[in-house]
Amino acid sequence: MRHYLERKKPVPDHEDPRDTEIRELQAALKVARSDVANHAQTISKSGVESENAAEQIKVLTDKLDGYEQRAAS
C-alpha cells in the first residue's frame, strides 16, 4: 500500500521547471482575476453611490433655493 501511495506523489527530480513556472503563473492569474472582479464591483458600487449623492445634492439645492426665495419675500 505504501508503494502505491508514494507512486502517486509527484517526483520533483523529474518535473520540468517550466511546469512549476506554469503553476505559479496560473496561481498569479487566478489572484489577478479575483482582484479585477473585486475592483469592478467596487467601481460599480461607487458609481451608484455618486449618482445617489448627486440626486441628494440636487434636492438640497432646490430646497435651499426655495428657502432663499421665502427669505427674500
PDB file of N, CA and C in Angstrom:
ATOM      1  N   MET A   1       0.821  -1.198   0.000  1.00  0.00           N
ATOM      2  CA  MET A   1       0.000   0.000   0.000  1.00  0.00           C
ATOM      3  C   MET A   1       0.862   1.257   0.000  1.00  0.00           C
ATOM      4  N   ARG A   2       1.919   1.236   0.784  1.00  0.00           N
ATOM      5  CA  ARG A   2       2.801   2.401   0.850  1.00  0.00           C
ATOM      6  C   ARG A   2       3.403   2.712  -0.515  1.00  0.00           C
ATOM      7  N   HIS A   3       3.785   1.671  -1.214  1.00  0.00           N
ATOM      8  CA  HIS A   3       4.361   1.868  -2.538  1.00  0.00           C
ATOM      9  C   HIS A   3       3.350   2.550  -3.458  1.00  0.00           C
ATOM     10  N   TYR A   4       2.084   2.155  -3.366  1.00  0.00           N
ATOM     11  CA  TYR A   4       1.039   2.748  -4.194  1.00  0.00           C
ATOM     12  C   TYR A   4       0.872   4.225  -3.878  1.00  0.00           C
ATOM     13  N   LEU A   5       0.858   4.591  -2.585  1.00  0.00           N
ATOM     14  CA  LEU A   5       0.699   5.987  -2.197  1.00  0.00           C
ATOM     15  C   LEU A   5       1.894   6.831  -2.633  1.00  0.00           C
ATOM     16  N   GLU A   6       3.083   6.309  -2.474  1.00  0.00           N
ATOM     17  CA  GLU A   6       4.283   7.056  -2.872  1.00  0.00           C
ATOM     18  C   GLU A   6       4.364   7.204  -4.380  1.00  0.00           C
ATOM     19  N   ARG A   7       3.847   6.240  -5.091  1.00  0.00           N
ATOM     20  CA  ARG A   7       3.870   6.300  -6.546  1.00  0.00           C
ATOM     21  C   ARG A   7       3.009   7.451  -7.057  1.00  0.00           C
ATOM     22  N   LYS A   8       1.943   7.799  -6.330  1.00  0.00           N
ATOM     23  CA  LYS A   8       1.042   8.872  -6.743  1.00  0.00           C
ATOM     24  C   LYS A   8       1.615  10.257  -6.465  1.00  0.00           C
ATOM     25  N   LYS A   9       2.629  10.354  -5.621  1.00  0.00           N
ATOM     26  CA  LYS A   9       3.228  11.648  -5.311  1.00  0.00           C
ATOM     27  C   LYS A   9       4.033  12.141  -6.508  1.00  0.00           C
ATOM     28  N   PRO A  10       4.032  13.448  -6.764  1.00  0.00           N
ATOM     29  CA  PRO A  10       4.874  13.965  -7.855  1.00  0.00           C
ATOM     30  C   PRO A  10       6.353  13.817  -7.489  1.00  0.00           C
ATOM     31  N   VAL A  11       7.115  13.522  -8.471  1.00  0.00           N
ATOM     32  CA  VAL A  11       8.557  13.355  -8.267  1.00  0.00           C
ATOM     33  C   VAL A  11       9.237  14.639  -8.713  1.00  0.00           C
ATOM     34  N   PRO A  12       9.746  15.453  -7.753  1.00  0.00           N
ATOM     35  CA  PRO A  12      10.308  16.749  -8.127  1.00  0.00           C
ATOM     36  C   PRO A  12      11.564  16.646  -8.988  1.00  0.00           C
ATOM     37  N   ASP A  13      12.304  15.547  -8.896  1.00  0.00           N
ATOM     38  CA  ASP A  13      13.527  15.426  -9.685  1.00  0.00           C
ATOM     39  C   ASP A  13      13.227  15.311 -11.175  1.00  0.00           C
ATOM     40  N   HIS A  14      12.081  14.754 -11.503  1.00  0.00           N
ATOM     41  CA  HIS A  14      11.753  14.527 -12.906  1.00  0.00           C
ATOM     42  C   HIS A  14      10.828  15.602 -13.465  1.00  0.00           C
ATOM     43  N   GLU A  15      10.420  16.513 -12.619  1.00  0.00           N
ATOM     44  CA  GLU A  15       9.491  17.543 -13.071  1.00  0.00           C
ATOM     45  C   GLU A  15      10.219  18.627 -13.852  1.00  0.00           C
ATOM     46  N   ASP A  16       9.607  19.022 -14.920  1.00  0.00           N
ATOM     47  CA  ASP A  16      10.159  20.087 -15.747  1.00  0.00           C
ATOM     48  C   ASP A  16       9.982  21.417 -15.007  1.00  0.00           C
ATOM     49  N   PRO A  17      11.027  22.231 -14.905  1.00  0.00           N
ATOM     50  CA  PRO A  17      10.905  23.508 -14.204  1.00  0.00           C
ATOM     51  C   PRO A  17       9.844  24.420 -14.822  1.00  0.00           C
ATOM     52  N   ARG A  18       9.554  24.220 -16.084  1.00  0.00           N
ATOM     53  CA  ARG A  18       8.523  25.022 -16.730  1.00  0.00           C
ATOM     54  C   ARG A  18       7.138  24.712 -16.165  1.00  0.00           C
ATOM     55  N   ASP A  19       6.943  23.458 -15.726  1.00  0.00           N
ATOM     56  CA  ASP A  19       5.663  23.094 -15.115  1.00  0.00           C
ATOM     57  C   ASP A  19       5.443  23.877 -13.826  1.00  0.00           C
ATOM     58  N   THR A  20       6.498  24.017 -13.044  1.00  0.00           N
ATOM     59  CA  THR A  20       6.398  24.797 -11.810  1.00  0.00           C
ATOM     60  C   THR A  20       6.083  26.249 -12.132  1.00  0.00           C
ATOM     61  N   GLU A  21       6.741  26.786 -13.136  1.00  0.00           N
ATOM     62  CA  GLU A  21       6.501  28.170 -13.538  1.00  0.00           C
ATOM     63  C   GLU A  21       5.070  28.347 -14.038  1.00  0.00           C
ATOM     64  N   ILE A  22       4.570  27.375 -14.776  1.00  0.00           N
ATOM     65  CA  ILE A  22       3.200  27.441 -15.276  1.00  0.00           C
ATOM     66  C   ILE A  22       2.211  27.463 -14.117  1.00  0.00           C
ATOM     67  N   ARG A  23       2.418  26.607 -13.113  1.00  0.00           N
ATOM     68  CA  ARG A  23       1.529  26.588 -11.952  1.00  0.00           C
ATOM     69  C   ARG A  23       1.572  27.915 -11.201  1.00  0.00           C
ATOM     70  N   GLU A  24       2.766  28.481 -11.059  1.00  0.00           N
ATOM     71  CA  GLU A  24       2.898  29.771 -10.381  1.00  0.00           C
ATOM     72  C   GLU A  24       2.178  30.872 -11.161  1.00  0.00           C
ATOM     73  N   LEU A  25       2.317  30.860 -12.470  1.00  0.00           N
ATOM     74  CA  LEU A  25       1.646  31.860 -13.299  1.00  0.00           C
ATOM     75  C   LEU A  25       0.130  31.690 -13.268  1.00  0.00           C
ATOM     76  N   GLN A  26      -0.334  30.438 -13.243  1.00  0.00           N
ATOM     77  CA  GLN A  26      -1.769  30.199 -13.150  1.00  0.00           C
ATOM     78  C   GLN A  26      -2.320  30.694 -11.816  1.00  0.00           C
ATOM     79  N   ALA A  27      -1.568  30.487 -10.748  1.00  0.00           N
ATOM     80  CA  ALA A  27      -1.995  30.976  -9.439  1.00  0.00           C
ATOM     81  C   ALA A  27      -2.030  32.503  -9.427  1.00  0.00           C
ATOM     82  N   ALA A  28      -1.020  33.138 -10.010  1.00  0.00           N
ATOM     83  CA  ALA A  28      -0.986  34.599 -10.070  1.00  0.00           C
ATOM     84  C   ALA A  28      -2.141  35.125 -10.923  1.00  0.00           C
ATOM     85  N   LEU A  29      -2.455  34.438 -11.994  1.00  0.00           N
ATOM     86  CA  LEU A  29      -3.569  34.841 -12.860  1.00  0.00           C
ATOM     87  C   LEU A  29      -4.894  34.721 -12.118  1.00  0.00           C
ATOM     88  N   LYS A  30      -5.056  33.673 -11.336  1.00  0.00           N
ATOM     89  CA  LYS A  30      -6.282  33.494 -10.557  1.00  0.00           C
ATOM     90  C   LYS A  30      -6.446  34.633  -9.547  1.00  0.00           C
ATOM     91  N   VAL A  31      -5.358  35.015  -8.880  1.00  0.00           N
ATOM     92  CA  VAL A  31      -5.395  36.116  -7.925  1.00  0.00           C
ATOM     93  C   VAL A  31      -5.720  37.419  -8.649  1.00  0.00           C
ATOM     94  N   ALA A  32      -5.099  37.642  -9.796  1.00  0.00           N
ATOM     95  CA  ALA A  32      -5.340  38.873 -10.557  1.00  0.00           C
ATOM     96  C   ALA A  32      -6.796  38.958 -11.021  1.00  0.00           C
ATOM     97  N   ARG A  33      -7.353  37.853 -11.473  1.00  0.00           N
ATOM     98  CA  ARG A  33      -8.753  37.850 -11.906  1.00  0.00           C
ATOM     99  C   ARG A  33      -9.683  38.162 -10.740  1.00  0.00           C
ATOM    100  N   SER A  34      -9.366  37.614  -9.588  1.00  0.00           N
ATOM    101  CA  SER A  34     -10.168  37.887  -8.397  1.00  0.00           C
ATOM    102  C   SER A  34     -10.083  39.363  -8.028  1.00  0.00           C
ATOM    103  N   ASP A  35      -8.880  39.928  -8.088  1.00  0.00           N
ATOM    104  CA  ASP A  35      -8.700  41.354  -7.794  1.00  0.00           C
ATOM    105  C   ASP A  35      -9.481  42.224  -8.770  1.00  0.00           C
ATOM    106  N   VAL A  36      -9.449  41.876 -10.034  1.00  0.00           N
ATOM    107  CA  VAL A  36     -10.174  42.645 -11.049  1.00  0.00           C
ATOM    108  C   VAL A  36     -11.671  42.594 -10.769  1.00  0.00           C
ATOM    109  N   ALA A  37     -12.178  41.428 -10.416  1.00  0.00           N
ATOM    110  CA  ALA A  37     -13.604  41.301 -10.116  1.00  0.00           C
ATOM    111  C   ALA A  37     -13.973  42.150  -8.900  1.00  0.00           C
ATOM    112  N   ASN A  38     -13.125  42.124  -7.881  1.00  0.00           N
ATOM    113  CA  ASN A  38     -13.397  42.930  -6.689  1.00  0.00           C
ATOM    114  C   ASN A  38     -13.362  44.422  -7.003  1.00  0.00           C
ATOM    115  N   HIS A  39     -12.395  44.841  -7.801  1.00  0.00           N
ATOM    116  CA  HIS A  39     -12.282  46.256  -8.157  1.00  0.00           C
ATOM    117  C   HIS A  39     -13.462  46.696  -9.035  1.00  0.00           C
ATOM    118  N   ALA A  40     -13.889  45.835  -9.940  1.00  0.00           N
ATOM    119  CA  ALA A  40     -15.032  46.166 -10.795  1.00  0.00           C
ATOM    120  C   ALA A  40     -16.288  46.339  -9.952  1.00  0.00           C
ATOM    121  N   GLN A  41     -16.443  45.482  -8.942  1.00  0.00           N
ATOM    122  CA  GLN A  41     -17.601  45.591  -8.062  1.00  0.00           C
ATOM    123  C   GLN A  41     -17.535  46.897  -7.260  1.00  0.00           C
ATOM    124  N   THR A  42     -16.356  47.245  -6.784  1.00  0.00           N
ATOM    125  CA  THR A  42     -16.187  48.483  -6.029  1.00  0.00           C
ATOM    126  C   THR A  42     -16.482  49.696  -6.897  1.00  0.00           C
ATOM    127  N   ILE A  43     -16.022  49.675  -8.121  1.00  0.00           N
ATOM    128  CA  ILE A  43     -16.266  50.782  -9.054  1.00  0.00           C
ATOM    129  C   ILE A  43     -17.751  50.911  -9.335  1.00  0.00           C
ATOM    130  N   SER A  44     -18.415  49.802  -9.546  1.00  0.00           N
ATOM    131  CA  SER A  44     -19.851  49.832  -9.806  1.00  0.00           C
ATOM    132  C   SER A  44     -20.607  50.403  -8.614  1.00  0.00           C
ATOM    133  N   LYS A  45     -20.237  49.945  -7.425  1.00  0.00           N
ATOM    134  CA  LYS A  45     -20.887  50.440  -6.210  1.00  0.00           C
ATOM    135  C   LYS A  45     -20.620  51.930  -6.035  1.00  0.00           C
ATOM    136  N   SER A  46     -19.415  52.377  -6.323  1.00  0.00           N
ATOM    137  CA  SER A  46     -19.072  53.795  -6.201  1.00  0.00           C
ATOM    138  C   SER A  46     -19.863  54.634  -7.193  1.00  0.00           C
ATOM    139  N   GLY A  47     -20.086  54.115  -8.381  1.00  0.00           N
ATOM    140  CA  GLY A  47     -20.875  54.838  -9.376  1.00  0.00           C
ATOM    141  C   GLY A  47     -22.303  55.039  -8.919  1.00  0.00           C
ATOM    142  N   VAL A  48     -22.878  53.998  -8.345  1.00  0.00           N
ATOM    143  CA  VAL A  48     -24.254  54.105  -7.844  1.00  0.00           C
ATOM    144  C   VAL A  48     -24.308  55.098  -6.690  1.00  0.00           C
ATOM    145  N   GLU A  49     -23.335  55.024  -5.792  1.00  0.00           N
ATOM    146  CA  GLU A  49     -23.304  55.944  -4.656  1.00  0.00           C
ATOM    147  C   GLU A  49     -23.132  57.391  -5.105  1.00  0.00           C
ATOM    148  N   SER A  50     -22.315  57.628  -6.109  1.00  0.00           N
ATOM    149  CA  SER A  50     -22.126  59.005  -6.588  1.00  0.00           C
ATOM    150  C   SER A  50     -23.395  59.530  -7.263  1.00  0.00           C
ATOM    151  N   GLU A  51     -24.120  58.648  -7.971  1.00  0.00           N
ATOM    152  CA  GLU A  51     -25.391  59.071  -8.567  1.00  0.00           C
ATOM    153  C   GLU A  51     -26.398  59.439  -7.475  1.00  0.00           C
ATOM    154  N   ASN A  52     -26.441  58.640  -6.414  1.00  0.00           N
ATOM    155  CA  ASN A  52     -27.344  58.949  -5.302  1.00  0.00           C
ATOM    156  C   ASN A  52     -26.954  60.268  -4.633  1.00  0.00           C
ATOM    157  N   ALA A  53     -25.676  60.493  -4.463  1.00  0.00           N
ATOM    158  CA  ALA A  53     -25.204  61.731  -3.851  1.00  0.00           C
ATOM    159  C   ALA A  53     -25.559  62.927  -4.733  1.00  0.00           C
ATOM    160  N   ALA A  54     -25.430  62.782  -6.043  1.00  0.00           N
ATOM    161  CA  ALA A  54     -25.771  63.875  -6.961  1.00  0.00           C
ATOM    162  C   ALA A  54     -27.269  64.203  -6.866  1.00  0.00           C
ATOM    163  N   GLU A  55     -28.095  63.164  -6.741  1.00  0.00           N
ATOM    164  CA  GLU A  55     -29.531  63.401  -6.599  1.00  0.00           C
ATOM    165  C   GLU A  55     -29.838  64.126  -5.287  1.00  0.00           C
ATOM    166  N   GLN A  56     -29.173  63.722  -4.218  1.00  0.00           N
ATOM    167  CA  GLN A  56     -29.378  64.386  -2.925  1.00  0.00           C
ATOM    168  C   GLN A  56     -28.930  65.844  -2.980  1.00  0.00           C
ATOM    169  N   ILE A  57     -27.832  66.109  -3.655  1.00  0.00           N
ATOM    170  CA  ILE A  57     -27.350  67.489  -3.799  1.00  0.00           C
ATOM    171  C   ILE A  57     -28.379  68.320  -4.549  1.00  0.00           C
ATOM    172  N   LYS A  58     -28.960  67.757  -5.607  1.00  0.00           N
ATOM    173  CA  LYS A  58     -29.973  68.492  -6.369  1.00  0.00           C
ATOM    174  C   LYS A  58     -31.186  68.799  -5.502  1.00  0.00           C
ATOM    175  N   VAL A  59     -31.641  67.811  -4.729  1.00  0.00           N
ATOM    176  CA  VAL A  59     -32.797  68.031  -3.859  1.00  0.00           C
ATOM    177  C   VAL A  59     -32.482  69.114  -2.835  1.00  0.00           C
ATOM    178  N   LEU A  60     -31.322  69.049  -2.212  1.00  0.00           N
ATOM    179  CA  LEU A  60     -30.951  70.043  -1.203  1.00  0.00           C
ATOM    180  C   LEU A  60     -30.774  71.427  -1.818  1.00  0.00           C
ATOM    181  N   THR A  61     -30.238  71.492  -3.021  1.00  0.00           N
ATOM    182  CA  THR A  61     -30.084  72.773  -3.711  1.00  0.00           C
ATOM    183  C   THR A  61     -31.448  73.377  -4.017  1.00  0.00           C
ATOM    184  N   ASP A  62     -32.382  72.540  -4.454  1.00  0.00           N
ATOM    185  CA  ASP A  62     -33.737  73.034  -4.720  1.00  0.00           C
ATOM    186  C   ASP A  62     -34.393  73.551  -3.441  1.00  0.00           C
ATOM    187  N   LYS A  63     -34.214  72.839  -2.341  1.00  0.00           N
ATOM    188  CA  LYS A  63     -34.766  73.293  -1.062  1.00  0.00           C
ATOM    189  C   LYS A  63     -34.144  74.626  -0.654  1.00  0.00           C
ATOM    190  N   LEU A  64     -32.829  74.741  -0.830  1.00  0.00           N
ATOM    191  CA  LEU A  64     -32.142  75.973  -0.479  1.00  0.00           C
ATOM    192  C   LEU A  64     -32.658  77.137  -1.311  1.00  0.00           C
ATOM    193  N   ASP A  65     -32.864  76.900  -2.606  1.00  0.00           N
ATOM    194  CA  ASP A  65     -33.418  77.947  -3.466  1.00  0.00           C
ATOM    195  C   ASP A  65     -34.799  78.372  -2.975  1.00  0.00           C
ATOM    196  N   GLY A  66     -35.599  77.398  -2.569  1.00  0.00           N
ATOM    197  CA  GLY A  66     -36.922  77.707  -2.043  1.00  0.00           C
ATOM    198  C   GLY A  66     -36.843  78.539  -0.779  1.00  0.00           C
ATOM    199  N   TYR A  67     -35.934  78.192   0.114  1.00  0.00           N
ATOM    200  CA  TYR A  67     -35.765  78.950   1.343  1.00  0.00           C
ATOM    201  C   TYR A  67     -35.264  80.377   1.067  1.00  0.00           C
ATOM    202  N   GLU A  68     -34.377  80.504   0.082  1.00  0.00           N
ATOM    203  CA  GLU A  68     -33.864  81.835  -0.274  1.00  0.00           C
ATOM    204  C   GLU A  68     -34.987  82.691  -0.851  1.00  0.00           C
ATOM    205  N   GLN A  69     -35.870  82.082  -1.646  1.00  0.00           N
ATOM    206  CA  GLN A  69     -36.992  82.843  -2.207  1.00  0.00           C
ATOM    207  C   GLN A  69     -37.953  83.282  -1.095  1.00  0.00           C
ATOM    208  N   ARG A  70     -38.194  82.413  -0.105  1.00  0.00           N
ATOM    209  CA  ARG A  70     -39.071  82.760   1.005  1.00  0.00           C
ATOM    210  C   ARG A  70     -38.453  83.874   1.829  1.00  0.00           C
ATOM    211  N   ALA A  71     -37.159  83.795   2.025  1.00  0.00           N
ATOM    212  CA  ALA A  71     -36.466  84.798   2.836  1.00  0.00           C
ATOM    213  C   ALA A  71     -36.472  86.159   2.121  1.00  0.00           C
ATOM    214  N   ALA A  72     -36.369  86.150   0.808  1.00  0.00           N
ATOM    215  CA  ALA A  72     -36.363  87.388   0.031  1.00  0.00           C
ATOM    216  C   ALA A  72     -37.726  88.054   0.023  1.00  0.00           C
ATOM    217  N   SER A  73     -38.782  87.266   0.093  1.00  0.00           N
ATOM    218  CA  SER A  73     -40.138  87.848   0.036  1.00  0.00           C
ATOM    219  C   SER A  73     -40.660  88.168   1.395  1.00  0.00           C
TER     220      SER A  73
END
